[in-house]
């Protein structure tokens, strides 16, 4: 049968791309990456665009910007972060390790710069601005720290005489100090929790874990007396929450079971940070309990799938990295949702892949890119 030139050219490419016998890098990636985990991430991204379409408009109008300013910028960020996630997921383990090492150095230098030359905004110095864009270095620390910490702990697991967990502890305290100087207690909590989780599953003695946990808890209590920013938030939580928290709770009450529908929320439009720190409240009012349950279930499935994939690897480094990143990713989501429901003091933390923010999107994409790369079926046999 005669085939036209276009089919011969492009049709054969599609068949070759989907052919399991093709050994090209992209084809190998497609057949070895976990499609279920990737699908759950894409589901979150789509849901985030839909919620932000409603949450971002009132804030943009109040700021004198175009109605869909934040949505358009978010889509621009996605055009960078999604390809970045895919590119990272294609790379070899050794390449990703070098990338994360450089990213951690870059984040460290940015944090040092912020603490000396940063501009204070709302009681904290967290952003570096250039060419009309802002970067939050603390977001970039999360995936790179989890990977480098996993590498140090894996060295200790393979050779108990190295004591590389001491360097791991030193690395934690360096970044905690830099973060608390901003101050960024929320990110410090996520980083310390990730470290504690990784060191626990690596097999360090429970006595040492208990001592370190006590030290972290004492530091958290001390932050209440040392940082006025933290004191205000904790006092506000104990008094029943501030303005944004009370409006957030009203949004959930108004939403009921089925929600008021996309763009029909009223209370959520009164929240100054409805597109970032309180976007879950927008979902609560417009999508109701059912919509919020779907979001929670998606994060829960990502946690289960990620932990299942990480536990299936035979390499301790891959296991510690993937487990730590998945724990970190879902912990941040949990903190965000608990804050909007006034279950804990507000942390100023975004909801991964749903809240507006370029730094958050890029950080989440790097995290998921690493997990997708390290859980590819041939990763267990690749050189690391």
Short mmCIF file of C-alpha atoms in Angstrom, two decimals:
data_model
loop_
_atom_site.label_atom_id
_atom_site.label_comp_id
_atom_site.label_asym_id
_atom_site.label_seq_id
_atom_site.Cartn_x
_atom_site.Cartn_y
_atom_site.Cartn_z
CA UNK A 1 0.00 0.00 0.00
CA UNK A 2 1.31 3.43 -0.95
CA UNK A 3 1.81 5.89 1.95
CA UNK A 4 1.95 9.64 1.48
CA UNK A 5 5.22 11.41 2.38
CA UNK A 6 3.78 13.11 5.51
CA UNK A 7 2.70 9.79 7.01
CA UNK A 8 6.00 8.22 6.09
CA UNK A 9 7.81 11.04 7.85
CA UNK A 10 5.71 11.71 10.96
CA UNK A 11 3.73 8.50 11.29
CA UNK A 12 6.87 6.41 11.38
CA UNK A 13 8.31 8.75 14.02
CA UNK A 14 5.30 8.18 16.30
CA UNK A 15 5.57 4.40 15.90
CA UNK A 16 9.31 4.52 16.54
CA UNK A 17 8.78 6.70 19.63
CA UNK A 18 6.27 4.28 21.12
CA UNK A 19 8.25 1.20 20.18
CA UNK A 20 9.76 -0.51 23.23
CA UNK A 21 12.72 -1.65 21.15
CA UNK A 22 13.78 1.95 20.47
CA UNK A 23 16.85 2.74 22.61
CA UNK A 24 16.82 6.54 22.27
CA UNK A 25 17.02 8.52 25.53
CA UNK A 26 13.52 9.99 25.23
CA UNK A 27 11.95 6.63 24.38
CA UNK A 28 13.74 4.93 27.28
CA UNK A 29 12.50 7.68 29.57
CA UNK A 30 8.90 7.25 28.41
CA UNK A 31 8.87 3.49 29.00
CA UNK A 32 10.66 3.62 32.37
CA UNK A 33 9.16 6.71 34.08
CA UNK A 34 6.24 6.14 36.43
CA UNK A 35 3.15 7.33 34.54
CA UNK A 36 0.87 7.16 37.59
CA UNK A 37 2.96 9.55 39.66
CA UNK A 38 3.42 11.86 36.69
CA UNK A 39 -0.34 11.78 36.03
CA UNK A 40 -1.10 12.78 39.64
CA UNK A 41 1.30 15.72 39.36
CA UNK A 42 -0.34 16.85 36.10
CA UNK A 43 -3.74 16.56 37.79
CA UNK A 44 -2.56 18.92 40.54
CA UNK A 45 -1.22 21.39 37.97
CA UNK A 46 -4.53 21.45 36.07
CA UNK A 47 -6.48 21.86 39.31
CA UNK A 48 -4.14 24.68 40.35
CA UNK A 49 -4.78 26.60 37.12
CA UNK A 50 -8.54 26.26 37.57
CA UNK A 51 -8.50 27.47 41.20
CA UNK A 52 -6.03 30.29 40.48
CA UNK A 53 -8.24 31.50 37.62
CA UNK A 54 -10.75 32.45 40.30
CA UNK A 55 -8.43 33.22 43.25
CA UNK A 56 -6.03 35.51 41.41
CA UNK A 57 -8.49 37.87 39.72
CA UNK A 58 -9.77 39.78 42.80
CA UNK A 59 -6.22 40.26 44.12
CA UNK A 60 -5.00 41.50 40.73
CA UNK A 61 -7.86 44.00 40.44
CA UNK A 62 -7.19 45.32 43.96
CA UNK A 63 -3.55 45.86 43.02
CA UNK A 64 -4.54 47.74 39.86
CA UNK A 65 -3.36 44.95 37.55
CA UNK A 66 -5.06 43.16 34.68
CA UNK A 67 -7.73 40.71 35.83
CA UNK A 68 -5.79 37.60 34.80
CA UNK A 69 -2.34 38.96 35.62
CA UNK A 70 -1.45 36.22 38.12
CA UNK A 71 -2.94 33.47 35.97
CA UNK A 72 -0.91 34.57 32.95
CA UNK A 73 2.29 34.75 34.99
CA UNK A 74 1.56 31.33 36.49
CA UNK A 75 1.17 29.84 33.01
CA UNK A 76 4.47 31.47 32.07
CA UNK A 77 6.10 29.87 35.11
CA UNK A 78 4.57 26.53 34.12
CA UNK A 79 6.11 26.84 30.65
CA UNK A 80 9.47 26.81 32.43
CA UNK A 81 8.82 24.45 35.34
CA UNK A 82 7.10 21.59 33.47
CA UNK A 83 9.90 21.20 30.86
CA UNK A 84 12.39 21.50 33.75
CA UNK A 85 10.68 18.63 35.57
CA UNK A 86 10.76 16.46 32.43
CA UNK A 87 14.39 17.32 31.63
CA UNK A 88 15.49 16.44 35.19
CA UNK A 89 13.53 13.18 35.10
CA UNK A 90 15.44 12.15 31.95
CA UNK A 91 18.91 12.75 33.44
CA UNK A 92 21.29 10.23 34.98
CA UNK A 93 21.59 10.07 38.76
CA UNK A 94 25.14 11.45 38.75
CA UNK A 95 24.05 14.48 36.70
CA UNK A 96 21.20 15.25 39.09
CA UNK A 97 23.57 15.01 42.06
CA UNK A 98 25.89 17.59 40.52
CA UNK A 99 22.95 19.84 39.66
CA UNK A 100 21.60 19.72 43.23
CA UNK A 101 25.03 20.41 44.67
CA UNK A 102 25.33 23.56 42.54
CA UNK A 103 21.74 24.53 43.38
CA UNK A 104 22.44 24.21 47.10
CA UNK A 105 25.54 26.42 46.79
CA UNK A 106 23.52 28.98 44.83
CA UNK A 107 20.75 28.93 47.47
CA UNK A 108 23.31 29.30 50.26
CA UNK A 109 24.88 32.37 48.61
CA UNK A 110 21.43 33.88 48.02
CA UNK A 111 20.47 33.40 51.68
CA UNK A 112 23.72 35.02 52.83
CA UNK A 113 23.07 37.94 50.48
CA UNK A 114 19.49 38.31 51.78
CA UNK A 115 20.57 38.42 55.42
CA UNK A 116 23.05 41.21 54.71
CA UNK A 117 21.55 43.17 51.83
CA UNK A 118 17.94 41.99 51.54
CA UNK A 119 14.98 44.37 51.66
CA UNK A 120 12.56 43.68 54.51
CA UNK A 121 8.92 43.10 53.54
CA UNK A 122 6.23 42.37 56.17
CA UNK A 123 8.87 41.70 58.80
CA UNK A 124 10.96 39.27 56.72
CA UNK A 125 13.64 39.31 54.01
CA UNK A 126 12.93 36.37 51.71
CA UNK A 127 12.99 37.66 48.15
CA UNK A 128 15.65 38.60 45.63
CA UNK A 129 14.27 40.76 42.83
CA UNK A 130 15.77 41.26 39.37
CA UNK A 131 14.43 42.05 35.88
CA UNK A 132 10.87 42.27 37.18
CA UNK A 133 10.95 38.78 38.73
CA UNK A 134 11.38 37.63 42.32
CA UNK A 135 13.15 34.52 43.60
CA UNK A 136 12.64 32.97 47.02
CA UNK A 137 15.92 31.08 47.66
CA UNK A 138 14.45 29.11 50.58
CA UNK A 139 12.16 27.29 48.11
CA UNK A 140 15.16 26.11 46.08
CA UNK A 141 16.85 24.69 49.17
CA UNK A 142 14.22 21.99 49.73
CA UNK A 143 14.95 19.47 46.92
CA UNK A 144 18.70 20.08 46.88
CA UNK A 145 19.00 19.76 50.66
CA UNK A 146 16.97 16.53 50.70
CA UNK A 147 19.23 14.98 48.04
CA UNK A 148 22.56 16.09 49.55
CA UNK A 149 21.44 15.02 53.02
CA UNK A 150 20.41 11.62 51.65
CA UNK A 151 23.85 11.26 50.06
CA UNK A 152 25.62 12.01 53.37
CA UNK A 153 23.39 9.61 55.29
CA UNK A 154 23.81 6.87 52.67
CA UNK A 155 27.59 7.09 53.15
CA UNK A 156 27.09 6.56 56.88
CA UNK A 157 24.69 3.63 56.31
CA UNK A 158 27.23 1.91 54.05
CA UNK A 159 30.15 2.61 56.40
CA UNK A 160 29.33 3.31 60.06
CA UNK A 161 32.90 4.51 60.68
CA UNK A 162 32.52 7.60 58.49
CA UNK A 163 30.21 9.52 60.84
CA UNK A 164 28.99 11.50 57.84
CA UNK A 165 25.70 12.07 59.70
CA UNK A 166 27.63 14.69 61.69
CA UNK A 167 28.20 16.64 58.44
CA UNK A 168 24.50 16.16 57.76
CA UNK A 169 23.66 17.75 61.12
CA UNK A 170 26.09 20.59 60.43
CA UNK A 171 24.46 21.20 57.04
CA UNK A 172 21.05 21.39 58.70
CA UNK A 173 22.12 23.92 61.33
CA UNK A 174 23.82 26.16 58.76
CA UNK A 175 20.63 26.49 56.74
CA UNK A 176 18.40 26.74 59.82
CA UNK A 177 20.44 29.69 61.07
CA UNK A 178 20.23 31.44 57.70
CA UNK A 179 16.49 30.80 57.46
CA UNK A 180 15.72 31.92 61.02
CA UNK A 181 17.64 35.14 60.47
CA UNK A 182 15.14 36.15 57.76
CA UNK A 183 13.04 34.94 59.70
CA UNK A 184 11.34 32.03 57.90
CA UNK A 185 10.13 29.69 60.62
CA UNK A 186 7.79 27.78 58.30
CA UNK A 187 10.53 26.74 55.90
CA UNK A 188 12.84 25.99 58.84
CA UNK A 189 10.19 23.62 60.17
CA UNK A 190 9.88 21.82 56.81
CA UNK A 191 13.66 21.52 56.45
CA UNK A 192 14.17 20.26 60.02
CA UNK A 193 11.28 17.79 59.67
CA UNK A 194 12.72 16.45 56.40
CA UNK A 195 16.12 15.98 58.00
CA UNK A 196 14.61 14.26 61.03
CA UNK A 197 12.55 11.94 58.80
CA UNK A 198 15.55 11.00 56.66
CA UNK A 199 17.85 10.38 59.59
CA UNK A 200 15.17 8.27 61.30
CA UNK A 201 14.63 5.97 58.31
CA UNK A 202 18.40 5.71 57.79
CA UNK A 203 18.69 3.82 61.09
CA UNK A 204 20.30 6.30 63.49
CA UNK A 205 19.72 5.33 67.14
CA UNK A 206 16.45 6.45 68.71
CA UNK A 207 18.34 8.09 71.59
CA UNK A 208 20.15 10.40 69.19
CA UNK A 209 16.93 11.11 67.28
CA UNK A 210 15.17 11.97 70.55
CA UNK A 211 17.96 14.34 71.62
CA UNK A 212 17.92 16.10 68.25
CA UNK A 213 14.13 16.31 68.28
CA UNK A 214 14.25 17.88 71.73
CA UNK A 215 16.78 20.44 70.50
CA UNK A 216 14.57 21.31 67.53
CA UNK A 217 11.50 21.68 69.76
CA UNK A 218 13.42 23.95 72.13
CA UNK A 219 14.52 26.04 69.16
CA UNK A 220 10.92 26.31 68.00
CA UNK A 221 9.80 27.47 71.45
CA UNK A 222 12.67 29.98 71.57
CA UNK A 223 11.60 31.46 68.23
CA UNK A 224 8.35 32.60 69.91
CA UNK A 225 10.34 34.85 72.26
CA UNK A 226 13.05 35.85 69.78
CA UNK A 227 10.97 36.83 66.73
CA UNK A 228 8.06 39.24 67.02
CA UNK A 229 6.76 37.98 63.67
CA UNK A 230 6.36 34.48 65.15
CA UNK A 231 4.92 35.78 68.42
CA UNK A 232 2.19 37.71 66.58
CA UNK A 233 1.17 34.65 64.56
CA UNK A 234 1.13 32.30 67.55
CA UNK A 235 -0.81 34.79 69.70
CA UNK A 236 -3.24 35.30 66.84
CA UNK A 237 -3.72 31.54 66.58
CA UNK A 238 -4.34 31.22 70.33
CA UNK A 239 -6.84 34.09 70.16
CA UNK A 240 -8.81 32.33 67.43
CA UNK A 241 -6.93 33.53 64.37
CA UNK A 242 -6.55 36.91 62.68
CA UNK A 243 -8.52 38.53 59.88
CA UNK A 244 -7.34 36.22 57.10
CA UNK A 245 -7.88 33.07 59.15
CA UNK A 246 -11.40 34.10 60.17
CA UNK A 247 -12.27 34.88 56.53
CA UNK A 248 -10.72 31.57 55.51
CA UNK A 249 -12.96 29.68 57.94
CA UNK A 250 -15.99 31.63 56.68
CA UNK A 251 -15.09 30.55 53.15
CA UNK A 252 -15.17 26.87 54.15
CA UNK A 253 -18.50 27.36 55.93
CA UNK A 254 -20.00 29.08 52.88
CA UNK A 255 -18.76 26.35 50.57
CA UNK A 256 -20.62 23.56 52.30
CA UNK A 257 -20.56 20.13 50.67
CA UNK A 258 -20.72 21.01 46.99
CA UNK A 259 -19.32 24.56 46.92
CA UNK A 260 -20.66 27.72 45.33
CA UNK A 261 -19.06 27.04 41.94
CA UNK A 262 -16.02 28.46 40.11
CA UNK A 263 -15.85 32.24 40.40
CA UNK A 264 -18.87 32.39 42.69
CA UNK A 265 -16.99 32.73 45.97
CA UNK A 266 -17.59 35.87 48.01
CA UNK A 267 -15.59 35.57 51.24
CA UNK A 268 -12.46 34.33 49.46
CA UNK A 269 -12.36 37.57 47.45
CA UNK A 270 -11.72 39.46 50.71
CA UNK A 271 -8.50 37.55 51.43
CA UNK A 272 -5.37 39.55 50.48
CA UNK A 273 -3.36 36.34 49.98
CA UNK A 274 -6.12 34.23 48.43
CA UNK A 275 -3.88 33.34 45.46
CA UNK A 276 -0.94 32.16 47.59
CA UNK A 277 -1.11 31.35 51.31
CA UNK A 278 -4.91 30.90 51.43
CA UNK A 279 -5.73 29.38 48.07
CA UNK A 280 -7.10 26.27 49.78
CA UNK A 281 -9.79 28.51 51.32
CA UNK A 282 -10.81 29.59 47.81
CA UNK A 283 -11.15 25.93 46.88
CA UNK A 284 -13.17 25.38 50.06
CA UNK A 285 -15.73 28.04 49.19
CA UNK A 286 -16.02 27.36 45.46
CA UNK A 287 -15.55 23.57 45.36
CA UNK A 288 -16.84 22.64 48.80
CA UNK A 289 -15.94 19.60 50.85
CA UNK A 290 -16.02 17.35 47.78
CA UNK A 291 -13.54 19.50 45.83
CA UNK A 292 -11.20 19.88 48.81
CA UNK A 293 -11.39 16.13 49.41
CA UNK A 294 -10.23 15.51 45.84
CA UNK A 295 -7.24 17.79 46.40
CA UNK A 296 -6.37 16.04 49.68
CA UNK A 297 -6.78 12.60 48.08
CA UNK A 298 -4.46 13.62 45.22
CA UNK A 299 -1.70 14.61 47.66
CA UNK A 300 -2.30 11.43 49.64
CA UNK A 301 -1.99 9.31 46.49
CA UNK A 302 1.24 11.11 45.57
CA UNK A 303 2.54 10.29 49.05
CA UNK A 304 1.55 6.62 48.78
CA UNK A 305 2.84 6.21 45.23
CA UNK A 306 6.09 8.01 45.99
CA UNK A 307 6.76 5.99 49.12
CA UNK A 308 5.91 2.74 47.36
CA UNK A 309 8.29 3.51 44.50
CA UNK A 310 11.10 4.65 46.81
CA UNK A 311 10.80 1.54 48.98
CA UNK A 312 11.11 -0.69 45.91
CA UNK A 313 14.65 0.48 45.15
CA UNK A 314 17.64 -1.51 46.39
CA UNK A 315 19.89 1.55 46.77
CA UNK A 316 19.82 3.39 50.08
CA UNK A 317 20.70 6.74 48.46
CA UNK A 318 17.74 6.57 46.09
CA UNK A 319 15.45 5.43 48.91
CA UNK A 320 16.47 8.27 51.26
CA UNK A 321 16.26 10.91 48.53
CA UNK A 322 12.84 9.94 47.16
CA UNK A 323 11.31 9.31 50.58
CA UNK A 324 12.64 12.61 51.91
CA UNK A 325 11.39 14.63 48.94
CA UNK A 326 7.93 13.03 48.93
CA UNK A 327 7.65 13.56 52.71
CA UNK A 328 8.75 17.17 52.30
CA UNK A 329 6.34 17.83 49.41
CA UNK A 330 3.30 16.43 51.23
CA UNK A 331 4.27 17.99 54.57
CA UNK A 332 4.22 21.43 52.95
CA UNK A 333 0.76 20.71 51.53
CA UNK A 334 -0.41 19.55 54.96
CA UNK A 335 0.96 22.68 56.68
CA UNK A 336 -0.75 24.94 54.12
CA UNK A 337 -4.13 23.24 54.50
CA UNK A 338 -3.90 23.08 58.31
CA UNK A 339 -3.08 26.81 58.43
CA UNK A 340 -6.14 27.77 56.39
CA UNK A 341 -8.31 25.67 58.72
CA UNK A 342 -6.74 27.31 61.81
CA UNK A 343 -5.44 23.98 63.06
CA UNK A 344 -1.94 25.47 63.39
CA UNK A 345 -0.56 29.05 63.33
CA UNK A 346 -0.26 30.51 59.81
CA UNK A 347 3.11 29.77 58.19
CA UNK A 348 2.94 31.76 54.96
CA UNK A 349 3.46 28.56 52.98
CA UNK A 350 2.24 27.82 49.47
CA UNK A 351 0.24 24.78 48.35
CA UNK A 352 2.54 22.88 45.93
CA UNK A 353 1.53 23.14 42.25
CA UNK A 354 -1.67 25.03 43.18
CA UNK A 355 -0.66 28.32 44.83
CA UNK A 356 0.67 31.17 42.70
CA UNK A 357 4.44 31.60 42.68
CA UNK A 358 7.34 30.94 40.35
CA UNK A 359 9.81 29.87 43.04
CA UNK A 360 7.32 27.41 44.51
CA UNK A 361 6.51 25.96 41.08
CA UNK A 362 10.16 25.56 40.11
CA UNK A 363 11.02 23.99 43.47
CA UNK A 364 8.10 21.54 43.25
CA UNK A 365 9.01 20.69 39.65
CA UNK A 366 12.63 20.00 40.57
CA UNK A 367 11.43 17.81 43.46
CA UNK A 368 9.08 15.75 41.31
CA UNK A 369 11.65 15.60 38.50
CA UNK A 370 14.16 14.05 40.91
CA UNK A 371 11.63 11.51 42.20
CA UNK A 372 10.56 10.57 38.66
CA UNK A 373 14.22 10.16 37.65
CA UNK A 374 15.24 8.12 40.69
CA UNK A 375 12.22 5.81 40.50
CA UNK A 376 12.60 4.99 36.80
CA UNK A 377 12.95 1.24 36.45
CA UNK A 378 16.50 1.32 35.14
CA UNK A 379 17.63 3.71 37.94
CA UNK A 380 18.29 0.72 40.20
CA UNK A 381 20.95 -0.41 37.75
CA UNK A 382 22.43 2.97 36.79
CA UNK A 383 25.65 4.32 38.22
CA UNK A 384 25.07 6.85 40.99
#
